[in-house]
């Protein structure tokens, strides 16, 4: 990739003699519509109050609406299916980038992550079918998810972006992925769908690994020194919930519930400048 050093003239402070003229241009060339930002905010508030929601929950295969308790789950499953499908395409784009930069080791990593995203997509589709819903339907959250992802795909497919920029975009994807799987697990468990929740736990474990991999690759791409600090793992065992530091032979502590364990793990990680990985099992 070619580099163009010293050709960025976007800063106003580079031309202080013209700064006053730039500021005066606001009055010389006023907006086409009179008013200030308060009118825009007022109009946005008005439109928000009057607007219909983004789509609606689709009917089940039998033509009926899902039960009230399942509607949010169906919506979020549709969102996850759309996101995982996009994830496959995003890693396809990242693979093309890595090939263009002639990075075979990175291609191998991206291919691994891409294949697991495809597995997760199939997992969500199976869950939707089990609930007698339609995996081809566009749910409201799936619609919004597609809009959110537009900027990421633009970064990955722009031939000008560097590999660190690509990895930062993928970091955004993986952070969202982790949080979304946690939500799905909670929703499935609340609706008594134990098998689906357990399957999603496996997906979350892989997504946590994805996050670690992307963070590591980004650190290497930015030439950052690798951290010597280990992770703290939060996991369920026969005594409730436990915390164990990476590499330790036994748990650092046991807790009555997940919330207490996570709180303590975050406290320990902050003091040690380490990370936290939560296992939902």
Short mmCIF file of C-alpha atoms in Angstrom, two decimals:
data_model
loop_
_atom_site.label_atom_id
_atom_site.label_comp_id
_atom_site.label_asym_id
_atom_site.label_seq_id
_atom_site.Cartn_x
_atom_site.Cartn_y
_atom_site.Cartn_z
CA UNK A 1 0.00 0.00 0.00
CA UNK A 2 1.34 3.41 -0.96
CA UNK A 3 1.86 6.00 1.74
CA UNK A 4 1.31 9.71 1.22
CA UNK A 5 3.06 11.55 4.02
CA UNK A 6 2.72 15.28 4.51
CA UNK A 7 -0.24 15.72 2.15
CA UNK A 8 -3.01 16.08 4.73
CA UNK A 9 -4.12 19.71 4.86
CA UNK A 10 -7.46 19.23 6.64
CA UNK A 11 -6.50 20.97 9.90
CA UNK A 12 -7.70 24.56 10.25
CA UNK A 13 -4.70 25.46 12.41
CA UNK A 14 -2.40 24.92 9.43
CA UNK A 15 -3.83 28.11 7.91
CA UNK A 16 -4.45 30.43 10.89
CA UNK A 17 -4.62 33.45 8.61
CA UNK A 18 -7.66 31.96 6.89
CA UNK A 19 -9.38 30.68 10.02
CA UNK A 20 -11.36 33.88 10.57
CA UNK A 21 -12.57 33.78 6.97
CA UNK A 22 -13.72 30.22 7.45
CA UNK A 23 -15.69 31.20 10.55
CA UNK A 24 -17.22 34.19 8.79
CA UNK A 25 -18.41 31.95 5.98
CA UNK A 26 -21.14 30.68 8.29
CA UNK A 27 -22.86 34.06 8.18
CA UNK A 28 -21.98 34.72 4.53
CA UNK A 29 -23.49 31.41 3.43
CA UNK A 30 -26.38 30.64 5.82
CA UNK A 31 -28.28 27.32 5.73
CA UNK A 32 -31.07 26.93 3.18
CA UNK A 33 -33.54 26.48 6.06
CA UNK A 34 -33.64 29.13 8.76
CA UNK A 35 -33.23 28.15 12.40
CA UNK A 36 -30.74 26.52 14.72
CA UNK A 37 -30.09 23.08 16.17
CA UNK A 38 -32.99 23.40 18.63
CA UNK A 39 -35.49 23.29 15.76
CA UNK A 40 -33.85 20.16 14.41
CA UNK A 41 -34.02 18.51 17.82
CA UNK A 42 -37.66 19.50 18.14
CA UNK A 43 -38.48 18.00 14.75
CA UNK A 44 -36.66 14.79 15.59
CA UNK A 45 -38.61 14.49 18.83
CA UNK A 46 -41.87 15.09 16.98
CA UNK A 47 -41.07 12.49 14.33
CA UNK A 48 -40.05 9.98 16.99
CA UNK A 49 -43.38 10.41 18.77
CA UNK A 50 -45.33 9.98 15.52
CA UNK A 51 -43.29 7.24 13.81
CA UNK A 52 -44.20 3.58 13.56
CA UNK A 53 -41.68 1.05 14.91
CA UNK A 54 -39.12 -0.62 12.67
CA UNK A 55 -41.10 -3.62 11.44
CA UNK A 56 -42.99 -6.11 13.56
CA UNK A 57 -42.63 -9.65 14.87
CA UNK A 58 -43.28 -12.06 11.98
CA UNK A 59 -45.89 -14.78 12.17
CA UNK A 60 -44.89 -18.34 12.92
CA UNK A 61 -44.93 -21.00 10.21
CA UNK A 62 -48.49 -21.94 11.22
CA UNK A 63 -49.64 -18.36 10.60
CA UNK A 64 -49.96 -17.44 14.26
CA UNK A 65 -48.00 -14.90 16.24
CA UNK A 66 -45.49 -16.33 18.74
CA UNK A 67 -46.57 -16.34 22.37
CA UNK A 68 -45.84 -13.03 24.13
CA UNK A 69 -42.94 -14.51 26.09
CA UNK A 70 -41.32 -15.77 22.91
CA UNK A 71 -41.69 -12.64 20.79
CA UNK A 72 -38.56 -10.94 22.11
CA UNK A 73 -36.62 -14.18 21.76
CA UNK A 74 -37.75 -14.58 18.13
CA UNK A 75 -36.79 -10.97 17.44
CA UNK A 76 -33.31 -11.40 18.93
CA UNK A 77 -32.82 -14.75 17.19
CA UNK A 78 -33.60 -13.05 13.90
CA UNK A 79 -31.10 -10.35 14.77
CA UNK A 80 -28.41 -12.91 15.61
CA UNK A 81 -29.05 -14.86 12.42
CA UNK A 82 -28.65 -11.71 10.35
CA UNK A 83 -25.55 -10.70 12.30
CA UNK A 84 -23.87 -14.10 11.99
CA UNK A 85 -24.65 -14.17 8.28
CA UNK A 86 -23.05 -10.75 8.00
CA UNK A 87 -20.16 -12.02 10.11
CA UNK A 88 -19.38 -14.66 7.50
CA UNK A 89 -19.34 -12.00 4.80
CA UNK A 90 -17.22 -9.69 6.93
CA UNK A 91 -14.59 -12.36 7.40
CA UNK A 92 -14.74 -13.10 3.67
CA UNK A 93 -13.89 -9.44 3.12
CA UNK A 94 -11.14 -9.61 5.76
CA UNK A 95 -9.72 -12.68 4.01
CA UNK A 96 -9.56 -10.76 0.74
CA UNK A 97 -7.69 -8.00 2.54
CA UNK A 98 -5.21 -10.41 4.10
CA UNK A 99 -4.59 -12.04 0.71
CA UNK A 100 -4.03 -8.62 -0.82
CA UNK A 101 -1.47 -7.80 1.85
CA UNK A 102 0.09 -11.27 1.37
CA UNK A 103 -0.44 -12.39 4.98
CA UNK A 104 -0.93 -16.19 4.83
CA UNK A 105 -0.90 -16.67 8.62
CA UNK A 106 -3.64 -14.06 9.00
CA UNK A 107 -5.62 -15.73 6.21
CA UNK A 108 -5.58 -18.95 8.22
CA UNK A 109 -6.83 -17.18 11.35
CA UNK A 110 -9.60 -15.38 9.46
CA UNK A 111 -10.69 -18.61 7.76
CA UNK A 112 -11.00 -20.32 11.15
CA UNK A 113 -13.10 -17.48 12.55
CA UNK A 114 -15.19 -17.31 9.40
CA UNK A 115 -16.01 -21.02 9.55
CA UNK A 116 -17.12 -20.80 13.17
CA UNK A 117 -19.33 -17.81 12.37
CA UNK A 118 -20.98 -19.99 9.71
CA UNK A 119 -21.52 -22.72 12.32
CA UNK A 120 -23.15 -20.19 14.64
CA UNK A 121 -25.42 -19.04 11.84
CA UNK A 122 -26.59 -22.63 11.31
CA UNK A 123 -27.07 -23.02 15.07
CA UNK A 124 -29.37 -19.99 15.25
CA UNK A 125 -31.32 -21.11 12.18
CA UNK A 126 -31.88 -24.50 13.82
CA UNK A 127 -33.17 -22.83 16.99
CA UNK A 128 -35.59 -20.67 15.00
CA UNK A 129 -36.91 -23.75 13.22
CA UNK A 130 -37.33 -25.55 16.55
CA UNK A 131 -39.57 -22.70 17.69
CA UNK A 132 -41.69 -23.07 14.50
CA UNK A 133 -40.62 -19.60 13.38
CA UNK A 134 -39.43 -18.53 9.94
CA UNK A 135 -35.64 -18.04 9.66
CA UNK A 136 -36.10 -16.15 6.38
CA UNK A 137 -38.24 -13.44 8.01
CA UNK A 138 -36.75 -10.01 8.77
CA UNK A 139 -37.40 -9.17 12.42
CA UNK A 140 -37.19 -5.57 13.71
CA UNK A 141 -33.88 -6.12 15.50
CA UNK A 142 -32.47 -7.87 12.44
CA UNK A 143 -33.37 -4.83 10.37
CA UNK A 144 -31.61 -2.47 12.78
CA UNK A 145 -28.61 -4.81 12.98
CA UNK A 146 -28.21 -4.62 9.22
CA UNK A 147 -28.10 -0.83 9.34
CA UNK A 148 -25.54 -0.89 12.15
CA UNK A 149 -23.28 -3.19 10.16
CA UNK A 150 -23.18 -1.02 7.04
CA UNK A 151 -20.28 1.07 8.30
CA UNK A 152 -18.24 -2.01 9.21
CA UNK A 153 -18.56 -3.63 5.79
CA UNK A 154 -17.56 -0.32 4.20
CA UNK A 155 -14.37 -0.29 6.26
CA UNK A 156 -13.53 -3.88 5.35
CA UNK A 157 -14.20 -3.52 1.64
CA UNK A 158 -12.52 -0.14 1.18
CA UNK A 159 -9.25 -0.91 -0.66
CA UNK A 160 -7.56 1.98 1.15
CA UNK A 161 -7.99 0.67 4.70
CA UNK A 162 -5.02 -0.86 6.49
CA UNK A 163 -4.93 -4.16 8.34
CA UNK A 164 -5.00 -2.46 11.78
CA UNK A 165 -8.12 -0.58 10.66
CA UNK A 166 -9.68 -3.85 9.48
CA UNK A 167 -8.90 -5.51 12.80
CA UNK A 168 -10.40 -2.60 14.73
CA UNK A 169 -13.60 -3.04 12.73
CA UNK A 170 -13.59 -6.77 13.52
CA UNK A 171 -13.03 -5.96 17.18
CA UNK A 172 -16.29 -3.99 17.13
CA UNK A 173 -17.99 -7.03 15.59
CA UNK A 174 -16.67 -9.47 18.18
CA UNK A 175 -17.49 -7.22 21.14
CA UNK A 176 -21.08 -6.99 19.91
CA UNK A 177 -21.15 -10.73 19.24
CA UNK A 178 -20.16 -11.59 22.80
CA UNK A 179 -22.77 -9.35 24.39
CA UNK A 180 -25.50 -10.56 22.03
CA UNK A 181 -24.88 -14.25 22.76
CA UNK A 182 -25.07 -13.52 26.49
CA UNK A 183 -28.48 -11.93 25.91
CA UNK A 184 -29.70 -14.90 23.87
CA UNK A 185 -28.61 -17.34 26.57
CA UNK A 186 -30.55 -15.39 29.19
CA UNK A 187 -33.66 -15.21 26.99
CA UNK A 188 -33.56 -18.90 26.14
CA UNK A 189 -33.13 -19.83 29.80
CA UNK A 190 -35.99 -17.55 30.87
CA UNK A 191 -38.27 -19.31 28.39
CA UNK A 192 -37.27 -22.77 29.62
CA UNK A 193 -35.33 -23.68 26.47
CA UNK A 194 -32.50 -25.48 28.22
CA UNK A 195 -31.08 -27.31 25.19
CA UNK A 196 -31.00 -24.15 23.11
CA UNK A 197 -29.37 -22.21 25.95
CA UNK A 198 -26.69 -24.89 26.33
CA UNK A 199 -25.96 -24.84 22.60
CA UNK A 200 -25.65 -21.07 22.74
CA UNK A 201 -23.19 -21.38 25.63
CA UNK A 202 -20.88 -23.30 23.31
CA UNK A 203 -21.18 -20.52 20.75
CA UNK A 204 -20.39 -17.92 23.41
CA UNK A 205 -17.22 -19.77 24.40
CA UNK A 206 -16.06 -19.67 20.79
CA UNK A 207 -16.96 -16.00 20.49
CA UNK A 208 -14.93 -15.26 23.61
CA UNK A 209 -12.01 -16.97 21.91
CA UNK A 210 -12.65 -14.89 18.78
CA UNK A 211 -12.42 -11.73 20.86
CA UNK A 212 -9.10 -12.80 22.36
CA UNK A 213 -7.72 -13.67 18.92
CA UNK A 214 -8.75 -10.36 17.34
CA UNK A 215 -7.35 -8.38 20.28
CA UNK A 216 -4.06 -10.26 19.96
CA UNK A 217 -3.88 -9.74 16.20
CA UNK A 218 -4.66 -6.05 16.59
CA UNK A 219 -1.96 -5.63 19.24
CA UNK A 220 0.53 -7.31 16.91
CA UNK A 221 -0.57 -5.15 13.98
CA UNK A 222 -0.06 -2.02 16.08
CA UNK A 223 3.30 -3.34 17.32
CA UNK A 224 2.11 -3.24 20.91
CA UNK A 225 4.04 -5.19 23.50
CA UNK A 226 2.16 -8.35 24.52
CA UNK A 227 0.56 -8.14 27.94
CA UNK A 228 2.13 -10.25 30.67
CA UNK A 229 -1.11 -10.20 32.62
CA UNK A 230 -3.36 -13.24 32.60
CA UNK A 231 -7.14 -13.44 32.34
CA UNK A 232 -9.53 -14.13 35.18
CA UNK A 233 -12.10 -16.80 34.33
CA UNK A 234 -15.60 -16.77 35.83
CA UNK A 235 -17.34 -20.13 35.68
CA UNK A 236 -19.97 -22.29 37.38
CA UNK A 237 -18.96 -25.34 39.40
CA UNK A 238 -20.49 -27.64 42.01
CA UNK A 239 -20.07 -24.95 44.69
CA UNK A 240 -21.79 -22.16 42.78
CA UNK A 241 -19.67 -19.67 40.84
CA UNK A 242 -15.89 -19.45 40.92
CA UNK A 243 -13.01 -17.25 39.76
CA UNK A 244 -9.70 -18.65 38.59
CA UNK A 245 -6.70 -16.81 37.24
CA UNK A 246 -5.26 -18.07 33.98
CA UNK A 247 -2.56 -20.64 34.70
CA UNK A 248 -3.64 -21.16 38.32
CA UNK A 249 -4.21 -24.70 39.57
CA UNK A 250 -7.23 -23.84 41.70
CA UNK A 251 -9.95 -21.22 42.02
CA UNK A 252 -9.25 -17.86 43.62
CA UNK A 253 -12.65 -17.82 45.28
CA UNK A 254 -16.22 -19.14 45.27
CA UNK A 255 -19.45 -17.15 45.26
CA UNK A 256 -23.16 -17.78 45.70
CA UNK A 257 -24.17 -16.31 42.37
CA UNK A 258 -22.80 -15.17 39.03
CA UNK A 259 -23.19 -11.46 39.75
CA UNK A 260 -20.97 -11.59 42.85
CA UNK A 261 -18.33 -13.60 40.98
CA UNK A 262 -18.27 -11.19 38.03
CA UNK A 263 -18.05 -8.17 40.34
CA UNK A 264 -15.06 -9.65 42.16
CA UNK A 265 -13.38 -10.72 38.90
CA UNK A 266 -13.71 -7.20 37.51
CA UNK A 267 -12.19 -5.80 40.70
CA UNK A 268 -9.25 -8.21 40.51
CA UNK A 269 -8.74 -7.59 36.80
CA UNK A 270 -8.67 -3.83 37.28
CA UNK A 271 -5.98 -4.09 39.94
CA UNK A 272 -3.93 -6.53 37.86
CA UNK A 273 -4.67 -4.85 34.51
CA UNK A 274 -5.95 -8.19 33.24
CA UNK A 275 -9.01 -9.33 31.32
CA UNK A 276 -12.13 -11.24 32.34
CA UNK A 277 -13.71 -14.17 30.50
CA UNK A 278 -17.13 -15.39 31.61
CA UNK A 279 -18.12 -18.99 30.93
CA UNK A 280 -21.89 -19.55 30.98
CA UNK A 281 -22.07 -23.13 32.13
#
